[in-house]
Amino acid sequence: MPIRQMKENSEQHFVIKPQVQNSMTQVQKNQKNLQNGKGPPTQNESQNAKINQHNSPPSKNRGRRRGRGGRKSDQSDIPMRPSSRPCTIVEKSMSEFPAIGKPVENGSVSVENGGNVCAMDMGFPSSSKSLRFAPRPGFGQAGTKCIVKANHFFAQLPEKDLNQYDVTITPEVVSRSLNRSIMAELVKLYKESDLGMRLPAYDGRKCLYTAGELPFTSREFNIKIVGEDDGMNGPKREREYKVVIKFVARANLHHLGQFLSGKCADAPQEALQILDIVLRELSTKKYCAVGRSFFSPDIRKPQRLGEGLESWCGFYQSIRPTQMGLSLNIDMSSAVFIEPLPVIEYIAQLLGKDVFSRILSDSDRVKIKKALRGVKVEVTHRGNVRRKYRVSGLTSQPTRELVFPVDDDSNMKSVVEYFQEMYGFTIQHTHLPCLQVGNQKKANYLPMEACKIVEGQRYTKRLNEKQITSLLKVTCQRPKDRENDILQTVRKNAYDEDPYAEEFGIKISEKLACVEARILPAPWLKYHDTGKEKDCLPQVGQWNMMNKKMINGSTVSRWACINFSRSVQESVARGFCNELAQMCQISGMVIFHNEYNPEPVIPIYSARPEHVEKALKHVCNAASNKLKGKELELLLVILPDSNGSLYGDLKRICETDLGLITQCCLTKHVFKINKQYLANVALKINVKMGGRNTVLLDAISCRIPLVSDIPTIIFGADVTHPENGEDSSPSIAAVVASQDWPEVTKYAGLVCAQAHRQELIQDLFKTWHDPVRGTVSGGMIRDLLISFRKATGQKPQRIIFYRDGVSEGQFYQVLLYELDAIRKACASLEPNYQPPVTFVIVQKRHHTRLFANNHKDRSSIDKSGNILPGTVVDSKICHPTEFDFYLCSHAGIQGTSRPAHYHVLWDENHFTADGIQSLTNNLCYTYARCTRSVSVVPPAYYAHLAAFRARFYMEPDLQENNSTGGSQPSVRATRGAGEVGVRPLPAVKDNVKRVMFYC
């Protein structure tokens, strides 16, 4: 794979090394010896070795603490060129760390490697093949042991030889379904003769697989396929194809067996791919395939979502290598399809009004054209003849005005006359436009009432709020129901009767895998000593703020409120603001204007949503005049429940233009004034203003292994991509990093725009040429390291990097590129600065589900019927040799909980299984926006929030339809041959980016 080449400069760059340098400090050696069971641990090390021994801290109120207690596909090789544009939201600080090798403030020794090391000396892998992911250091032991069930089904490894053949079809066919039809006809005609009774599996493109060899190494076949009815009275069209099948290779099943048993590290992807295709072959013929899932209206009755859309039930299927051998992962899934309605009924649903007698407006036509473009329809006016067409557009004229030439003499005939004379079909609704099918040069007109939408067309555009709500109701399943549906799907698929599975010798169990799991204890949380409860032990992943005060309450002395909701009167808004201010003070904040007066600096200002920018500037100016030049610290904003683009516009203006922290509240909450809601808003305001809500008691007591001993920075990173159908808008990368140690609770975040659907984070580290300063280094990692140094007075001596949103197919690319960027960012600060790195992938888009072994056992489930928070699995269904685990760190609310999957790709800090699992679980209790443990480790969660927020920063003309208006440049602008430029995001104001504004 291509490796990113950096421009040559005078700085010393560090790259991935195969192991930690021998010159690591004595502290690190002691930790390594401790984890390997070598050498006598010191007293401090003995304490660090006790993972999550949560002894109750002294407290008089212990008995009162039991209170009650939220897109990616694999890509091929991606070019990795350095970016020369500056990071748009990063403060360019060129201050470097003090000389390395000196004692830091807590008495520990900083990391050093004893001299300059060049890339060649360190053995940078030349490709992914020479890179090995971190091996599993052992299995975790912490927590209460239990048994859970997983939706993995044991698959017996076949003993037959698997052979791959290349398929070439002439003339070339683009459609997979047509390719499959051609090969199905070939197998039907030649199975018993030329194919030697083999039943091959076909991927729909270029590859054919067999169990055992075919009687030839290369052969040509001529196959005739009868096409769809062309609408004429003559015989159906018949087309002939030449198919050449040529032997390519034999899959090494011995290699696969060695890999599954842990005797070799490389997964034989070819063999796994063959087995996956074999087990999908029958379902591909029976159902509508979408990615790795299969859907059908016969699996369960489709549910209407509104506006001509419906939800189909289906199942996901994938073969996976695990510690128990091959596993077939089966899960239930849903997808949105266009309802197969008559077109005229579809547009009536789409527009939500009568179209049978009313003339369409221009906006109606635009909406219909946008919805139907590319959709397949079939004609209904010709009896059994159901020819299919793809809609290319909509006529601008109604049907009654449409005429077309019928001969070379330019004699014209109306569409109404033609359908009456040719088909005896009387068009009733001549006021409606016609559908255009075919290309622009030869477009045909079809009356809407003569067409029906073809069944089985997936809808991939954005859903509205009502459709999303309806979809969630359909897809939300309790764990017991989901488990039963999965088992029913496996029985219905009847893999023991699947002719392809039988042909290849694959046997699938019909029982869910029983897996040993452990329930990690919840961590003690520390609150302020002035509260009645100074600490708290969460129960089933939840707690509350009763009798507690934020450990670091912020002070807000200058605040105002703006109301964009017409239904909220000033008296109601004033009452809400007063209640919220009181809740902030009860929770530990100090909020006032005049001395101990929790009133806004100016009266609540009401404005219309369409005047958002004008209204915001008016409030800022009025407040500044009242405060004699001082700026507002906080702006409360009351929004309508349905506010369209108002929220995004407001955040963009306040955070990139005015430098103002905002807290938005919906109208429904303003009227209700729920205490729990107010408490949650207070939590958000506190962290936005620079405060901290709670910290881990173990962090205060310096008892977190491989975090508390030396200054440690924890990163979270994510990339969000545009929605399907958007082909030009940029992807947004976000990186957050902890700014406090040893508490590890505050995070600063940086965001950058990058190339469309680029998964690798381009601006982690970069260099560019400045006319005055020469070669300049920058990037998000470098600036966050500097920010940590300024905030804590320490330089990070250990890095933990949680990377969200990476699919398995991109593990090697992301690790090679981004770990290299981390190394270079560190080296750019000091030539010998190289803190050890642990690089962890966080995945939520997987299909492994964990179920309680006994759904009736109340002690093993939460209120929603899900497994208990803290449940961790690192055996049986996990990777045969690599360092991964599943962690369900949260309590379920509704539906079936999805555990997060953590895969440690690189580990120079030598974490034990218990160490990384307990650290990750404990961090999930530090999420600032609620009093619940969350499903994903907070650094990754915050990175996702920051990236999502930054999408609002794109200029308004780029957010709508991904197109630009007027003379503004487009998102993509050609810089040079082969280079693609991305319009940078506007910079976040300094006072905003210093706090957790994205919360």
Coordinates of C-alpha atoms in Angstrom, one line a residue, residues 247-490:
F247 CA -8.5 -21.7 -13.2
V248 CA -6.7 -19.2 -10.9
A249 CA -5.7 -20.7 -7.6
R250 CA -6.4 -23.1 -4.8
A251 CA -7.4 -21.7 -1.4
N252 CA -5.2 -22.9 1.5
L253 CA -7.5 -24.3 4.1
H254 CA -4.6 -25.6 6.1
H255 CA -3.5 -22.0 6.5
L256 CA -7.0 -21.1 7.7
G257 CA -6.9 -23.9 10.3
Q258 CA -3.5 -22.8 11.5
F259 CA -4.8 -19.2 11.9
L260 CA -7.9 -20.3 13.8
S261 CA -5.8 -22.3 16.2
G262 CA -3.5 -19.4 16.8
K263 CA -0.5 -20.9 15.2
C264 CA -0.1 -18.2 12.5
A265 CA -0.9 -14.5 12.6
D266 CA -2.1 -13.7 9.0
A267 CA -5.7 -14.3 8.3
P268 CA -6.2 -16.1 4.9
Q269 CA -8.7 -13.6 3.6
E270 CA -9.2 -15.5 0.3
A271 CA -10.4 -18.6 2.1
L272 CA -12.7 -16.6 4.4
Q273 CA -14.1 -14.8 1.4
I274 CA -14.9 -18.0 -0.4
L275 CA -16.7 -19.4 2.5
D276 CA -18.6 -16.2 3.0
I277 CA -19.8 -16.2 -0.7
V278 CA -20.8 -19.9 -0.5
L279 CA -23.0 -19.3 2.5
R280 CA -24.6 -16.2 0.9
E281 CA -25.3 -17.9 -2.5
L282 CA -28.7 -19.3 -1.7
S283 CA -29.9 -16.2 0.2
T284 CA -28.7 -14.0 -2.8
K285 CA -31.1 -16.0 -5.0
K286 CA -34.0 -15.7 -2.5
Y287 CA -33.8 -12.2 -1.1
C288 CA -32.8 -8.7 -2.0
A289 CA -29.2 -8.3 -1.0
V290 CA -27.9 -5.0 0.4
G291 CA -24.3 -5.1 1.5
R292 CA -24.0 -8.1 3.8
S293 CA -27.7 -8.1 4.6
F294 CA -30.7 -9.7 3.0
F295 CA -34.2 -8.3 2.9
S296 CA -37.6 -9.5 1.9
P297 CA -41.2 -8.4 2.4
D298 CA -41.9 -12.1 3.2
I299 CA -39.6 -12.2 6.3
R300 CA -42.0 -9.8 8.1
K301 CA -44.8 -7.6 6.8
P302 CA -43.3 -4.2 5.7
Q303 CA -44.2 -1.3 7.9
R304 CA -45.2 2.1 6.4
L305 CA -43.0 5.0 7.3
G306 CA -44.9 7.7 5.5
E307 CA -44.3 9.6 2.2
G308 CA -44.2 6.5 0.1
L309 CA -41.6 4.7 2.1
E310 CA -41.7 1.4 4.1
S311 CA -39.4 -0.6 6.3
W312 CA -38.4 -4.2 5.3
C313 CA -37.1 -6.6 7.9
G314 CA -34.0 -8.7 7.0
F315 CA -30.9 -10.3 8.4
Y316 CA -27.2 -9.7 8.4
Q317 CA -24.8 -12.6 7.8
S318 CA -21.0 -12.8 7.9
I319 CA -18.5 -15.6 8.4
R320 CA -15.9 -14.6 11.0
P321 CA -12.7 -16.2 12.4
T322 CA -12.9 -16.5 16.2
Q323 CA -11.2 -18.4 19.0
M324 CA -13.9 -21.0 18.8
G325 CA -13.2 -21.5 15.1
L326 CA -15.2 -20.3 12.2
S327 CA -18.3 -18.4 13.3
L328 CA -21.4 -17.3 11.4
N329 CA -22.6 -14.0 12.7
I330 CA -26.3 -13.6 12.2
D331 CA -28.3 -10.5 13.3
M332 CA -31.6 -8.9 12.5
S333 CA -31.6 -5.7 10.4
S334 CA -33.9 -3.3 8.7
A335 CA -33.7 -1.1 5.7
V336 CA -36.0 1.5 4.0
F337 CA -37.5 0.7 0.6
I338 CA -39.7 2.7 -1.7
E339 CA -43.3 1.4 -1.4
P340 CA -44.3 -0.4 -4.6
L341 CA -47.3 1.9 -5.2
P342 CA -48.9 3.2 -8.4
V343 CA -46.9 6.4 -9.1
I344 CA -49.9 8.7 -8.7
E345 CA -50.5 7.3 -5.2
Y346 CA -46.9 7.6 -4.4
I347 CA -46.7 11.3 -5.2
A348 CA -50.0 11.8 -3.3
Q349 CA -48.2 10.4 -0.2
L350 CA -45.1 12.2 -0.9
L351 CA -46.8 15.6 -1.1
G352 CA -49.4 14.8 1.5
K353 CA -52.3 16.2 -0.5
D354 CA -54.8 15.5 -3.2
V355 CA -53.1 15.3 -6.6
F356 CA -56.0 13.8 -8.5
S357 CA -57.7 17.1 -9.2
R358 CA -55.3 19.8 -8.1
I359 CA -52.6 21.3 -10.4
L360 CA -49.0 20.9 -9.1
S361 CA -47.0 23.9 -8.1
D362 CA -43.4 24.4 -9.2
S363 CA -42.1 23.3 -5.7
D364 CA -44.3 20.1 -6.0
R365 CA -42.7 19.3 -9.3
V366 CA -39.2 19.8 -8.0
K367 CA -40.0 17.5 -5.0
I368 CA -41.5 14.8 -7.3
K369 CA -38.6 15.0 -9.7
K370 CA -36.0 14.7 -6.9
A371 CA -37.8 11.7 -5.4
L372 CA -38.4 9.7 -8.6
R373 CA -35.2 10.3 -10.4
G374 CA -33.4 7.0 -10.9
V375 CA -36.4 5.0 -9.6
K376 CA -37.6 2.0 -11.7
V377 CA -41.2 1.9 -12.7
E378 CA -43.2 -0.7 -14.7
V379 CA -46.1 0.1 -17.0
T380 CA -49.6 -1.1 -16.0
H381 CA -51.7 -0.2 -19.1
R382 CA -50.8 -3.2 -21.2
G383 CA -52.2 -6.2 -19.3
N384 CA -49.6 -8.8 -18.6
V385 CA -46.8 -6.9 -20.4
R386 CA -44.9 -5.2 -17.5
R387 CA -41.9 -3.5 -19.2
K388 CA -39.6 -1.7 -16.7
Y389 CA -38.1 1.8 -17.1
R390 CA -35.9 4.0 -15.0
V391 CA -37.2 7.5 -14.5
S392 CA -34.8 10.2 -15.7
G393 CA -37.0 13.3 -15.2
L394 CA -40.4 15.0 -15.2
T395 CA -42.0 17.0 -18.0
S396 CA -42.5 20.7 -17.3
Q397 CA -45.8 20.6 -19.1
P398 CA -49.0 18.8 -18.1
T399 CA -49.8 15.6 -20.1
R400 CA -52.6 17.3 -22.1
E401 CA -50.1 19.7 -23.6
L402 CA -47.5 17.2 -24.6
V403 CA -47.0 16.3 -28.3
F404 CA -44.3 14.4 -30.1
P405 CA -43.3 13.6 -33.7
V406 CA -44.6 10.3 -35.0
D407 CA -42.7 10.2 -38.4
D408 CA -39.9 11.7 -40.3
D409 CA -42.3 14.4 -41.8
S410 CA -42.6 16.0 -38.3
N411 CA -46.3 15.1 -38.0
M412 CA -47.2 15.6 -34.4
K413 CA -49.5 13.6 -32.1
S414 CA -50.5 14.3 -28.5
V415 CA -49.6 11.9 -25.8
V416 CA -53.3 11.5 -24.9
E417 CA -54.2 10.6 -28.5
Y418 CA -51.3 8.1 -28.8
F419 CA -52.1 6.1 -25.7
Q420 CA -55.8 6.0 -26.7
E421 CA -55.2 4.9 -30.2
M422 CA -52.2 2.6 -29.5
Y423 CA -53.3 0.9 -26.3
G424 CA -57.0 1.9 -25.8
F425 CA -55.9 3.6 -22.6
T426 CA -57.7 6.8 -21.6
I427 CA -55.6 9.1 -19.5
Q428 CA -57.8 10.5 -16.8
H429 CA -55.5 13.0 -15.0
T430 CA -54.2 15.1 -17.9
H431 CA -53.3 18.0 -15.6
L432 CA -50.4 16.0 -14.2
P433 CA -47.0 15.9 -15.9
C434 CA -45.5 12.8 -17.5
L435 CA -42.6 10.8 -16.4
Q436 CA -39.5 11.0 -18.6
V437 CA -37.7 7.7 -19.2
G438 CA -34.6 7.0 -21.3
N439 CA -31.9 9.5 -22.0
Q440 CA -32.1 13.1 -23.0
K441 CA -31.6 12.5 -26.7
K442 CA -34.4 9.9 -26.9
A443 CA -36.7 10.5 -24.0
N444 CA -40.1 8.7 -23.8
Y445 CA -43.2 10.0 -22.0
L446 CA -45.1 7.8 -19.6
P447 CA -48.3 9.0 -17.9
M448 CA -48.1 8.8 -14.1
E449 CA -51.3 6.8 -13.9
A450 CA -49.9 4.2 -16.2
C451 CA -46.9 3.4 -14.0
K452 CA -46.2 1.5 -10.8
I453 CA -43.0 1.6 -8.8
V454 CA -41.1 -1.7 -9.0
E455 CA -40.8 -3.6 -5.7
G456 CA -37.5 -3.9 -3.9
Q457 CA -35.8 -0.6 -4.5
R458 CA -33.9 0.6 -1.5
Y459 CA -34.2 4.3 -0.4
T460 CA -30.8 5.8 0.6
K461 CA -31.6 9.5 1.1
R462 CA -32.2 11.3 4.3
L463 CA -35.3 10.5 6.3
N464 CA -37.4 13.2 8.0
E465 CA -38.1 13.2 11.7
K466 CA -41.4 11.4 11.5
Q467 CA -40.0 8.7 9.3
I468 CA -37.0 8.2 11.7
T469 CA -39.4 7.9 14.6
S470 CA -41.5 5.3 12.8
L471 CA -38.4 3.4 11.8
L472 CA -37.1 3.3 15.4
K473 CA -40.5 1.9 16.6
V474 CA -40.2 -0.9 14.0
T475 CA -36.6 -1.7 14.6
C476 CA -36.5 -1.4 18.4
Q477 CA -36.6 -5.0 19.8
R478 CA -36.2 -6.2 23.3
P479 CA -33.3 -8.6 23.7
K480 CA -35.5 -11.7 24.2
D481 CA -37.5 -10.9 21.0
R482 CA -34.3 -10.2 19.0
E483 CA -32.8 -13.5 20.2
N484 CA -35.9 -15.4 19.2
D485 CA -35.9 -13.8 15.7
I486 CA -32.3 -14.6 15.2
L487 CA -32.8 -18.2 16.1
Q488 CA -35.9 -18.4 13.8
T489 CA -33.9 -16.9 11.0
V490 CA -31.2 -19.5 11.3

